[in-house]
PDB file of C-alpha atoms in Angstrom:
ATOM      1  CA  UNK A   1       0.000   0.000   0.000  1.00  0.00           C
ATOM      2  CA  UNK A   2       1.577   3.333  -1.050  1.00  0.00           C
ATOM      3  CA  UNK A   3       2.372   5.656   1.870  1.00  0.00           C
ATOM      4  CA  UNK A   4       0.006   8.501   2.636  1.00  0.00           C
ATOM      5  CA  UNK A   5       1.084  12.096   2.175  1.00  0.00           C
ATOM      6  CA  UNK A   6       2.362  13.278   5.530  1.00  0.00           C
ATOM      7  CA  UNK A   7       3.188  16.843   4.494  1.00  0.00           C
ATOM      8  CA  UNK A   8       0.944  19.515   3.030  1.00  0.00           C
ATOM      9  CA  UNK A   9       1.174  18.798  -0.702  1.00  0.00           C
ATOM     10  CA  UNK A  10      -0.267  20.814  -3.553  1.00  0.00           C
ATOM     11  CA  UNK A  11      -0.194  19.519  -7.118  1.00  0.00           C
ATOM     12  CA  UNK A  12      -0.123  22.374  -9.628  1.00  0.00           C
ATOM     13  CA  UNK A  13      -0.594  21.742 -13.369  1.00  0.00           C
ATOM     14  CA  UNK A  14       2.018  23.438 -15.548  1.00  0.00           C
ATOM     15  CA  UNK A  15       2.719  23.848 -19.257  1.00  0.00           C
ATOM     16  CA  UNK A  16       5.989  22.682 -20.756  1.00  0.00           C
ATOM     17  CA  UNK A  17       6.734  25.401 -23.302  1.00  0.00           C
ATOM     18  CA  UNK A  18       9.563  23.336 -24.827  1.00  0.00           C
ATOM     19  CA  UNK A  19       7.244  20.526 -25.913  1.00  0.00           C
ATOM     20  CA  UNK A  20       6.645  19.973 -29.625  1.00  0.00           C
ATOM     21  CA  UNK A  21       3.109  20.821 -30.834  1.00  0.00           C
ATOM     22  CA  UNK A  22       2.726  17.260 -32.154  1.00  0.00           C
ATOM     23  CA  UNK A  23       3.625  15.771 -28.750  1.00  0.00           C
ATOM     24  CA  UNK A  24       2.185  17.898 -25.923  1.00  0.00           C
ATOM     25  CA  UNK A  25       3.926  17.474 -22.565  1.00  0.00           C
ATOM     26  CA  UNK A  26       1.760  18.486 -19.603  1.00  0.00           C
ATOM     27  CA  UNK A  27       3.604  18.857 -16.306  1.00  0.00           C
ATOM     28  CA  UNK A  28       2.816  19.041 -12.603  1.00  0.00           C
ATOM     29  CA  UNK A  29       4.655  20.554  -9.650  1.00  0.00           C
ATOM     30  CA  UNK A  30       4.276  19.168  -6.124  1.00  0.00           C
ATOM     31  CA  UNK A  31       4.830  21.727  -3.381  1.00  0.00           C
ATOM     32  CA  UNK A  32       4.642  21.577   0.387  1.00  0.00           C
ATOM     33  CA  UNK A  33       4.111  24.073   3.153  1.00  0.00           C
ATOM     34  CA  UNK A  34       5.038  27.617   2.190  1.00  0.00           C
ATOM     35  CA  UNK A  35       5.238  26.580  -1.453  1.00  0.00           C
ATOM     36  CA  UNK A  36       8.488  24.641  -1.167  1.00  0.00           C
ATOM     37  CA  UNK A  37       8.928  22.468  -4.320  1.00  0.00           C
ATOM     38  CA  UNK A  38       8.962  18.738  -3.574  1.00  0.00           C
ATOM     39  CA  UNK A  39       8.886  17.101  -6.986  1.00  0.00           C
ATOM     40  CA  UNK A  40       7.613  17.212 -10.541  1.00  0.00           C
ATOM     41  CA  UNK A  41       6.070  15.038 -13.232  1.00  0.00           C
ATOM     42  CA  UNK A  42       6.059  15.277 -17.023  1.00  0.00           C
ATOM     43  CA  UNK A  43       3.769  13.307 -19.338  1.00  0.00           C
ATOM     44  CA  UNK A  44       4.599  13.175 -23.024  1.00  0.00           C
ATOM     45  CA  UNK A  45       1.515  12.473 -25.107  1.00  0.00           C
ATOM     46  CA  UNK A  46       2.723  10.934 -28.366  1.00  0.00           C
ATOM     47  CA  UNK A  47       0.902  12.503 -31.291  1.00  0.00           C
ATOM     48  CA  UNK A  48       2.338  10.761 -34.329  1.00  0.00           C
ATOM     49  CA  UNK A  49       0.399   8.231 -36.346  1.00  0.00           C
ATOM     50  CA  UNK A  50       0.820   4.759 -34.863  1.00  0.00           C
ATOM     51  CA  UNK A  51       1.554   5.993 -31.327  1.00  0.00           C
ATOM     52  CA  UNK A  52      -1.492   7.989 -30.257  1.00  0.00           C
ATOM     53  CA  UNK A  53      -2.292   5.264 -27.738  1.00  0.00           C
ATOM     54  CA  UNK A  54       0.918   5.879 -25.774  1.00  0.00           C
ATOM     55  CA  UNK A  55       2.188   8.294 -23.112  1.00  0.00           C
ATOM     56  CA  UNK A  56       5.620   8.560 -21.502  1.00  0.00           C
ATOM     57  CA  UNK A  57       6.022   9.518 -17.851  1.00  0.00           C
ATOM     58  CA  UNK A  58       8.864  11.110 -15.872  1.00  0.00           C
ATOM     59  CA  UNK A  59       8.461  11.568 -12.105  1.00  0.00           C
ATOM     60  CA  UNK A  60      11.104  13.183  -9.937  1.00  0.00           C
ATOM     61  CA  UNK A  61      10.937  13.697  -6.159  1.00  0.00           C
ATOM     62  CA  UNK A  62      13.584  15.368  -3.993  1.00  0.00           C
ATOM     63  CA  UNK A  63      15.426  12.617  -2.054  1.00  0.00           C
ATOM     64  CA  UNK A  64      14.487  14.180   1.295  1.00  0.00           C
ATOM     65  CA  UNK A  65      10.783  14.001   0.383  1.00  0.00           C
ATOM     66  CA  UNK A  66      10.591  10.398  -0.779  1.00  0.00           C
ATOM     67  CA  UNK A  67       8.311   7.818   0.846  1.00  0.00           C
ATOM     68  CA  UNK A  68       5.893  10.520   1.967  1.00  0.00           C
ATOM     69  CA  UNK A  69       3.367  10.148  -0.859  1.00  0.00           C
ATOM     70  CA  UNK A  70       4.642  12.982  -3.042  1.00  0.00           C
ATOM     71  CA  UNK A  71       5.477  10.685  -5.951  1.00  0.00           C
ATOM     72  CA  UNK A  72       2.143   8.931  -5.627  1.00  0.00           C
ATOM     73  CA  UNK A  73       0.278  12.244  -5.810  1.00  0.00           C
ATOM     74  CA  UNK A  74       2.217  13.242  -8.925  1.00  0.00           C
ATOM     75  CA  UNK A  75       1.654   9.820 -10.466  1.00  0.00           C
ATOM     76  CA  UNK A  76      -2.095  10.013  -9.840  1.00  0.00           C
ATOM     77  CA  UNK A  77      -2.274  13.391 -11.588  1.00  0.00           C
ATOM     78  CA  UNK A  78      -0.314  12.202 -14.627  1.00  0.00           C
ATOM     79  CA  UNK A  79      -2.109   8.877 -14.997  1.00  0.00           C
ATOM     80  CA  UNK A  80      -5.437  10.644 -14.643  1.00  0.00           C
ATOM     81  CA  UNK A  81      -4.466  12.929 -17.520  1.00  0.00           C
ATOM     82  CA  UNK A  82      -3.428   9.934 -19.636  1.00  0.00           C
ATOM     83  CA  UNK A  83      -6.777   8.245 -18.990  1.00  0.00           C
ATOM     84  CA  UNK A  84      -8.645  11.456 -19.818  1.00  0.00           C
ATOM     85  CA  UNK A  85      -6.754  11.609 -23.112  1.00  0.00           C
ATOM     86  CA  UNK A  86      -7.815   8.016 -23.844  1.00  0.00           C
ATOM     87  CA  UNK A  87      -4.279   6.616 -23.768  1.00  0.00           C
ATOM     88  CA  UNK A  88      -3.932   2.839 -23.671  1.00  0.00           C
ATOM     89  CA  UNK A  89      -0.548   2.633 -21.971  1.00  0.00           C
ATOM     90  CA  UNK A  90       1.941   4.734 -20.008  1.00  0.00           C
ATOM     91  CA  UNK A  91       5.657   3.911 -20.120  1.00  0.00           C
ATOM     92  CA  UNK A  92       8.380   5.070 -17.735  1.00  0.00           C
ATOM     93  CA  UNK A  93      12.032   4.228 -17.204  1.00  0.00           C
ATOM     94  CA  UNK A  94      14.275   3.915 -14.151  1.00  0.00           C
ATOM     95  CA  UNK A  95      17.810   2.652 -13.474  1.00  0.00           C
ATOM     96  CA  UNK A  96      17.753  -0.925 -12.238  1.00  0.00           C
ATOM     97  CA  UNK A  97      17.903  -1.061  -8.432  1.00  0.00           C
ATOM     98  CA  UNK A  98      17.100   2.647  -8.007  1.00  0.00           C
ATOM     99  CA  UNK A  99      14.295   4.170  -5.893  1.00  0.00           C
ATOM    100  CA  UNK A 100      12.444   4.835  -9.146  1.00  0.00           C
ATOM    101  CA  UNK A 101      12.678   1.161 -10.059  1.00  0.00           C
ATOM    102  CA  UNK A 102      11.021   0.165  -6.780  1.00  0.00           C
ATOM    103  CA  UNK A 103       8.457   2.990  -7.025  1.00  0.00           C
ATOM    104  CA  UNK A 104       7.184   1.971 -10.464  1.00  0.00           C
ATOM    105  CA  UNK A 105       6.968  -1.714  -9.522  1.00  0.00           C
ATOM    106  CA  UNK A 106       5.003  -0.834  -6.365  1.00  0.00           C
ATOM    107  CA  UNK A 107       2.485   1.231  -8.318  1.00  0.00           C
ATOM    108  CA  UNK A 108       1.299  -1.357 -10.807  1.00  0.00           C
ATOM    109  CA  UNK A 109       3.814  -0.876 -13.610  1.00  0.00           C
ATOM    110  CA  UNK A 110       5.227  -4.037 -15.157  1.00  0.00           C
ATOM    111  CA  UNK A 111       8.760  -4.572 -16.472  1.00  0.00           C
ATOM    112  CA  UNK A 112       8.698  -4.751 -20.261  1.00  0.00           C
ATOM    113  CA  UNK A 113      12.233  -3.995 -21.498  1.00  0.00           C
ATOM    114  CA  UNK A 114      15.729  -3.917 -19.974  1.00  0.00           C
ATOM    115  CA  UNK A 115      18.113  -1.444 -21.635  1.00  0.00           C
ATOM    116  CA  UNK A 116      21.905  -1.554 -21.542  1.00  0.00           C
ATOM    117  CA  UNK A 117      23.577   1.871 -21.383  1.00  0.00           C
ATOM    118  CA  UNK A 118      27.169   2.226 -22.558  1.00  0.00           C
ATOM    119  CA  UNK A 119      29.809   4.943 -22.896  1.00  0.00           C
ATOM    120  CA  UNK A 120      32.799   5.588 -25.151  1.00  0.00           C
ATOM    121  CA  UNK A 121      35.480   8.062 -24.016  1.00  0.00           C
ATOM    122  CA  UNK A 122      36.994   9.494 -27.188  1.00  0.00           C
ATOM    123  CA  UNK A 123      40.071  10.677 -25.262  1.00  0.00           C
ATOM    124  CA  UNK A 124      41.047   7.064 -24.657  1.00  0.00           C
ATOM    125  CA  UNK A 125      40.037   5.739 -28.072  1.00  0.00           C
ATOM    126  CA  UNK A 126      42.340   5.047 -31.003  1.00  0.00           C
ATOM    127  CA  UNK A 127      41.053   6.809 -34.147  1.00  0.00           C
ATOM    128  CA  UNK A 128      42.971   4.265 -36.193  1.00  0.00           C
ATOM    129  CA  UNK A 129      40.644   1.534 -34.922  1.00  0.00           C
ATOM    130  CA  UNK A 130      37.624   3.242 -36.490  1.00  0.00           C
ATOM    131  CA  UNK A 131      39.558   4.055 -39.666  1.00  0.00           C
ATOM    132  CA  UNK A 132      40.459   0.390 -40.086  1.00  0.00           C
ATOM    133  CA  UNK A 133      36.791  -0.575 -39.720  1.00  0.00           C
ATOM    134  CA  UNK A 134      35.883   1.876 -42.476  1.00  0.00           C
ATOM    135  CA  UNK A 135      38.626   0.485 -44.687  1.00  0.00           C
ATOM    136  CA  UNK A 136      37.039  -2.970 -44.603  1.00  0.00           C
ATOM    137  CA  UNK A 137      35.342  -3.553 -47.971  1.00  0.00           C
ATOM    138  CA  UNK A 138      31.559  -3.504 -48.087  1.00  0.00           C
ATOM    139  CA  UNK A 139      30.868  -4.344 -51.767  1.00  0.00           C
ATOM    140  CA  UNK A 140      27.769  -2.744 -53.212  1.00  0.00           C
ATOM    141  CA  UNK A 141      27.410  -0.032 -50.572  1.00  0.00           C
ATOM    142  CA  UNK A 142      28.859   3.365 -49.735  1.00  0.00           C
ATOM    143  CA  UNK A 143      28.360   5.922 -46.964  1.00  0.00           C
ATOM    144  CA  UNK A 144      27.150   9.503 -47.037  1.00  0.00           C
ATOM    145  CA  UNK A 145      26.651  11.917 -44.142  1.00  0.00           C
ATOM    146  CA  UNK A 146      25.225  15.330 -43.305  1.00  0.00           C
ATOM    147  CA  UNK A 147      24.768  17.616 -40.335  1.00  0.00           C
ATOM    148  CA  UNK A 148      21.419  19.131 -39.409  1.00  0.00           C
ATOM    149  CA  UNK A 149      18.341  18.783 -41.607  1.00  0.00           C
ATOM    150  CA  UNK A 150      18.569  16.173 -44.352  1.00  0.00           C
ATOM    151  CA  UNK A 151      19.375  17.760 -47.754  1.00  0.00           C
ATOM    152  CA  UNK A 152      16.175  18.219 -49.817  1.00  0.00           C
ATOM    153  CA  UNK A 153      17.379  15.907 -52.588  1.00  0.00           C
ATOM    154  CA  UNK A 154      17.762  13.057 -50.055  1.00  0.00           C
ATOM    155  CA  UNK A 155      14.714  13.740 -47.904  1.00  0.00           C
ATOM    156  CA  UNK A 156      12.195  11.279 -49.397  1.00  0.00           C
ATOM    157  CA  UNK A 157      14.823   8.553 -49.781  1.00  0.00           C
ATOM    158  CA  UNK A 158      15.910   8.989 -46.165  1.00  0.00           C
ATOM    159  CA  UNK A 159      12.373   9.124 -44.762  1.00  0.00           C
ATOM    160  CA  UNK A 160      11.580   5.840 -46.530  1.00  0.00           C
ATOM    161  CA  UNK A 161      14.618   4.202 -44.896  1.00  0.00           C
ATOM    162  CA  UNK A 162      13.246   4.926 -41.423  1.00  0.00           C
ATOM    163  CA  UNK A 163      11.112   1.769 -41.609  1.00  0.00           C
ATOM    164  CA  UNK A 164      14.347  -0.016 -40.672  1.00  0.00           C
ATOM    165  CA  UNK A 165      13.392   0.756 -37.051  1.00  0.00           C
ATOM    166  CA  UNK A 166       9.999  -0.947 -37.268  1.00  0.00           C
ATOM    167  CA  UNK A 167      11.239  -4.333 -36.037  1.00  0.00           C
ATOM    168  CA  UNK A 168      13.725  -3.118 -33.420  1.00  0.00           C
ATOM    169  CA  UNK A 169      13.549  -5.206 -30.218  1.00  0.00           C
ATOM    170  CA  UNK A 170      11.091  -3.587 -27.809  1.00  0.00           C
ATOM    171  CA  UNK A 171      10.397  -6.454 -25.421  1.00  0.00           C
ATOM    172  CA  UNK A 172       6.790  -6.446 -24.268  1.00  0.00           C
ATOM    173  CA  UNK A 173       6.347  -2.677 -24.712  1.00  0.00           C
ATOM    174  CA  UNK A 174       3.135  -1.515 -26.416  1.00  0.00           C
ATOM    175  CA  UNK A 175       5.269   0.899 -28.438  1.00  0.00           C
ATOM    176  CA  UNK A 176       3.313   0.979 -31.675  1.00  0.00           C
ATOM    177  CA  UNK A 177       4.890   1.932 -34.995  1.00  0.00           C
ATOM    178  CA  UNK A 178       6.434   5.327 -35.656  1.00  0.00           C
ATOM    179  CA  UNK A 179       5.358   6.565 -39.080  1.00  0.00           C
ATOM    180  CA  UNK A 180       8.048   8.742 -40.660  1.00  0.00           C
ATOM    181  CA  UNK A 181       7.645  11.145 -43.541  1.00  0.00           C
ATOM    182  CA  UNK A 182       9.743  14.071 -44.773  1.00  0.00           C
ATOM    183  CA  UNK A 183       7.938  16.539 -42.518  1.00  0.00           C
ATOM    184  CA  UNK A 184       8.675  14.480 -39.419  1.00  0.00           C
ATOM    185  CA  UNK A 185      12.328  13.923 -40.359  1.00  0.00           C
ATOM    186  CA  UNK A 186      12.843  17.661 -40.847  1.00  0.00           C
ATOM    187  CA  UNK A 187      10.977  18.569 -37.654  1.00  0.00           C
ATOM    188  CA  UNK A 188      13.132  16.189 -35.569  1.00  0.00           C
ATOM    189  CA  UNK A 189      16.386  17.780 -36.772  1.00  0.00           C
ATOM    190  CA  UNK A 190      14.995  21.278 -36.269  1.00  0.00           C
ATOM    191  CA  UNK A 191      13.914  20.447 -32.705  1.00  0.00           C
ATOM    192  CA  UNK A 192      17.444  19.297 -31.852  1.00  0.00           C
ATOM    193  CA  UNK A 193      18.915  22.495 -33.317  1.00  0.00           C
ATOM    194  CA  UNK A 194      16.399  24.609 -31.428  1.00  0.00           C
ATOM    195  CA  UNK A 195      17.638  23.277 -28.089  1.00  0.00           C
ATOM    196  CA  UNK A 196      21.240  24.128 -29.040  1.00  0.00           C
ATOM    197  CA  UNK A 197      22.547  20.762 -30.226  1.00  0.00           C
ATOM    198  CA  UNK A 198      23.317  19.282 -33.626  1.00  0.00           C
ATOM    199  CA  UNK A 199      22.195  16.093 -35.377  1.00  0.00           C
ATOM    200  CA  UNK A 200      24.809  14.333 -37.484  1.00  0.00           C
ATOM    201  CA  UNK A 201      23.513  11.498 -39.676  1.00  0.00           C
ATOM    202  CA  UNK A 202      25.496   8.807 -41.468  1.00  0.00           C
ATOM    203  CA  UNK A 203      23.578   6.819 -44.083  1.00  0.00           C
ATOM    204  CA  UNK A 204      24.402   3.630 -45.961  1.00  0.00           C
ATOM    205  CA  UNK A 205      23.491   3.699 -49.654  1.00  0.00           C
ATOM    206  CA  UNK A 206      22.941   0.721 -51.929  1.00  0.00           C
ATOM    207  CA  UNK A 207      25.186   1.879 -54.739  1.00  0.00           C
ATOM    208  CA  UNK A 208      23.414   0.212 -57.669  1.00  0.00           C
ATOM    209  CA  UNK A 209      19.976   1.602 -56.830  1.00  0.00           C
ATOM    210  CA  UNK A 210      20.934   4.790 -54.967  1.00  0.00           C
ATOM    211  CA  UNK A 211      18.591   3.740 -52.141  1.00  0.00           C
ATOM    212  CA  UNK A 212      19.359   4.669 -48.542  1.00  0.00           C
ATOM    213  CA  UNK A 213      19.221   1.359 -46.703  1.00  0.00           C
ATOM    214  CA  UNK A 214      20.466   2.301 -43.227  1.00  0.00           C
ATOM    215  CA  UNK A 215      21.261   5.227 -40.979  1.00  0.00           C
ATOM    216  CA  UNK A 216      22.965   6.138 -37.718  1.00  0.00           C
ATOM    217  CA  UNK A 217      22.156   9.351 -35.843  1.00  0.00           C
ATOM    218  CA  UNK A 218      24.515  11.081 -33.416  1.00  0.00           C
ATOM    219  CA  UNK A 219      23.468  14.168 -31.471  1.00  0.00           C
ATOM    220  CA  UNK A 220      26.426  16.382 -30.607  1.00  0.00           C
ATOM    221  CA  UNK A 221      26.671  19.406 -28.339  1.00  0.00           C
ATOM    222  CA  UNK A 222      26.581  22.829 -29.959  1.00  0.00           C
ATOM    223  CA  UNK A 223      26.327  23.521 -33.661  1.00  0.00           C
ATOM    224  CA  UNK A 224      28.111  20.350 -34.779  1.00  0.00           C
ATOM    225  CA  UNK A 225      31.446  22.109 -35.269  1.00  0.00           C
ATOM    226  CA  UNK A 226      32.758  21.541 -31.752  1.00  0.00           C
ATOM    227  CA  UNK A 227      31.778  25.064 -30.682  1.00  0.00           C
ATOM    228  CA  UNK A 228      30.171  24.277 -27.331  1.00  0.00           C
ATOM    229  CA  UNK A 229      32.979  23.173 -25.019  1.00  0.00           C
ATOM    230  CA  UNK A 230      30.719  23.426 -21.955  1.00  0.00           C
ATOM    231  CA  UNK A 231      29.039  20.152 -22.917  1.00  0.00           C
ATOM    232  CA  UNK A 232      31.062  16.975 -22.856  1.00  0.00           C
ATOM    233  CA  UNK A 233      28.735  14.248 -24.142  1.00  0.00           C
ATOM    234  CA  UNK A 234      27.164  13.206 -27.391  1.00  0.00           C
ATOM    235  CA  UNK A 235      24.272  10.780 -27.687  1.00  0.00           C
ATOM    236  CA  UNK A 236      23.555   8.123 -30.286  1.00  0.00           C
ATOM    237  CA  UNK A 237      19.921   8.081 -31.306  1.00  0.00           C
ATOM    238  CA  UNK A 238      18.725   5.508 -33.833  1.00  0.00           C
ATOM    239  CA  UNK A 239      20.928   3.110 -35.790  1.00  0.00           C
ATOM    240  CA  UNK A 240      19.177   0.680 -38.113  1.00  0.00           C
ATOM    241  CA  UNK A 241      19.468  -1.178 -41.411  1.00  0.00           C
ATOM    242  CA  UNK A 242      16.622  -2.338 -43.628  1.00  0.00           C
ATOM    243  CA  UNK A 243      16.025  -6.093 -43.111  1.00  0.00           C
ATOM    244  CA  UNK A 244      16.863  -7.010 -46.691  1.00  0.00           C
ATOM    245  CA  UNK A 245      20.293  -5.361 -46.385  1.00  0.00           C
ATOM    246  CA  UNK A 246      21.418  -6.745 -43.016  1.00  0.00           C
ATOM    247  CA  UNK A 247      24.398  -9.037 -42.632  1.00  0.00           C
ATOM    248  CA  UNK A 248      26.929  -6.708 -44.299  1.00  0.00           C
ATOM    249  CA  UNK A 249      28.235  -4.967 -41.124  1.00  0.00           C
ATOM    250  CA  UNK A 250      26.599  -1.702 -42.224  1.00  0.00           C
ATOM    251  CA  UNK A 251      25.672  -0.796 -38.651  1.00  0.00           C
ATOM    252  CA  UNK A 252      29.304  -1.098 -37.563  1.00  0.00           C
ATOM    253  CA  UNK A 253      30.437   0.839 -40.640  1.00  0.00           C
ATOM    254  CA  UNK A 254      28.026   3.729 -40.042  1.00  0.00           C
ATOM    255  CA  UNK A 255      28.740   4.044 -36.333  1.00  0.00           C
ATOM    256  CA  UNK A 256      32.494   4.012 -36.913  1.00  0.00           C
ATOM    257  CA  UNK A 257      32.172   6.919 -39.352  1.00  0.00           C
ATOM    258  CA  UNK A 258      30.003   8.859 -36.885  1.00  0.00           C
ATOM    259  CA  UNK A 259      32.549   8.310 -34.100  1.00  0.00           C
ATOM    260  CA  UNK A 260      35.400   9.568 -36.316  1.00  0.00           C
ATOM    261  CA  UNK A 261      33.354  12.667 -37.100  1.00  0.00           C
ATOM    262  CA  UNK A 262      32.874  13.350 -33.389  1.00  0.00           C
ATOM    263  CA  UNK A 263      36.552  12.699 -32.643  1.00  0.00           C
ATOM    264  CA  UNK A 264      37.557  15.208 -35.330  1.00  0.00           C
ATOM    265  CA  UNK A 265      35.310  17.855 -33.745  1.00  0.00           C
ATOM    266  CA  UNK A 266      36.409  17.326 -30.155  1.00  0.00           C
ATOM    267  CA  UNK A 267      38.416  14.305 -28.912  1.00  0.00           C
ATOM    268  CA  UNK A 268      37.433  15.178 -25.333  1.00  0.00           C
ATOM    269  CA  UNK A 269      33.832  14.131 -25.918  1.00  0.00           C
ATOM    270  CA  UNK A 270      32.228  11.016 -24.492  1.00  0.00           C
ATOM    271  CA  UNK A 271      29.566   9.271 -26.577  1.00  0.00           C
ATOM    272  CA  UNK A 272      26.572   7.548 -24.982  1.00  0.00           C
ATOM    273  CA  UNK A 273      24.330   4.846 -26.360  1.00  0.00           C
ATOM    274  CA  UNK A 274      21.533   2.601 -25.110  1.00  0.00           C
ATOM    275  CA  UNK A 275      20.415  -0.715 -26.550  1.00  0.00           C
ATOM    276  CA  UNK A 276      17.714  -3.225 -25.736  1.00  0.00           C
ATOM    277  CA  UNK A 277      19.359  -5.967 -23.677  1.00  0.00           C
ATOM    278  CA  UNK A 278      18.149  -8.633 -26.125  1.00  0.00           C
ATOM    279  CA  UNK A 279      19.431  -6.777 -29.211  1.00  0.00           C
ATOM    280  CA  UNK A 280      22.546  -8.935 -29.483  1.00  0.00           C
ATOM    281  CA  UNK A 281      23.715  -7.670 -32.918  1.00  0.00           C
ATOM    282  CA  UNK A 282      23.778  -3.997 -31.878  1.00  0.00           C
ATOM    283  CA  UNK A 283      25.351  -4.772 -28.524  1.00  0.00           C
ATOM    284  CA  UNK A 284      28.090  -6.636 -30.394  1.00  0.00           C
ATOM    285  CA  UNK A 285      28.614  -3.604 -32.651  1.00  0.00           C
ATOM    286  CA  UNK A 286      29.001  -1.394 -29.569  1.00  0.00           C
ATOM    287  CA  UNK A 287      31.485  -3.844 -28.026  1.00  0.00           C
ATOM    288  CA  UNK A 288      33.652  -3.853 -31.166  1.00  0.00           C
ATOM    289  CA  UNK A 289      33.651  -0.052 -31.220  1.00  0.00           C
ATOM    290  CA  UNK A 290      34.857   0.077 -27.616  1.00  0.00           C
ATOM    291  CA  UNK A 291      31.713   1.098 -25.743  1.00  0.00           C
ATOM    292  CA  UNK A 292      31.680  -0.021 -22.122  1.00  0.00           C
ATOM    293  CA  UNK A 293      28.396  -0.748 -20.301  1.00  0.00           C
ATOM    294  CA  UNK A 294      27.665   1.665 -17.444  1.00  0.00           C
ATOM    295  CA  UNK A 295      24.289   0.532 -16.106  1.00  0.00           C
ATOM    296  CA  UNK A 296      20.983  -1.126 -16.905  1.00  0.00           C
ATOM    297  CA  UNK A 297      17.673   0.697 -16.963  1.00  0.00           C
ATOM    298  CA  UNK A 298      14.247  -0.883 -16.926  1.00  0.00           C
ATOM    299  CA  UNK A 299      11.391   0.252 -19.138  1.00  0.00           C
ATOM    300  CA  UNK A 300       8.097  -0.111 -17.288  1.00  0.00           C
ATOM    301  CA  UNK A 301       4.550  -0.003 -18.618  1.00  0.00           C
ATOM    302  CA  UNK A 302       1.211   0.680 -16.971  1.00  0.00           C
ATOM    303  CA  UNK A 303      -1.737  -0.685 -18.930  1.00  0.00           C
ATOM    304  CA  UNK A 304      -4.768   1.590 -18.628  1.00  0.00           C
TER     305      UNK A 304
END
């Protein structure tokens, strides 16, 4: 039985002005006596075709205020909003063994997907290792790359390649299918730029047909030219290859090129990635590239 609130708690609805119009993100602030903030909750309401049944929850409570019902009050507000918006499922994530892990399990969420997080310190990496990977022949394919929004002449070709993510391992998550078109591809890159970061994309092309058959996305701090030295980490987003073109080490090839790009910009960066624990091929790619696991997080789901 969740603990009762033992302090005066007020839950105030807020508006997240940074949320994309297609994915509204209502928020709530929990405050105690004299208006002291105790915690917050954010609920992302997916708006894209194929995911309008889903919401994503983040709850954060100050460590000194835990186990006093603050998180439960925030959770009730967010889940109530998801139900009112006719969502079928709410997902949330927490590091394995953390207070958040125990909180979600105690409140009816079920474990649906373990994720392995890993890190690559460019300062300790040998650029020659990635160069040698790129020098390995991959007959019938070549790589291209760009920073920011996809060039107009590649936009439709690239958007069509995004179906490579449709069968990515998602455990028992009711994730749905993300439907990508040119408008969505452009909007995603623009959103990253708007927050002050840069999206660098490497794509694998089937040379004979000119078709983009795979991609790897790396979000880097600043404008993509190593200009923001206050940030020290980059983040891999999606890496995928169309099913009919797998088995040629294209994922390894693309990621190696992205890492070399980041190393050229700033060899002090660290690069982060996360992979479904049962996605053995991508975890093997990360191992070959020198990524080292840092922790496991658990994706939870509440069925409404």
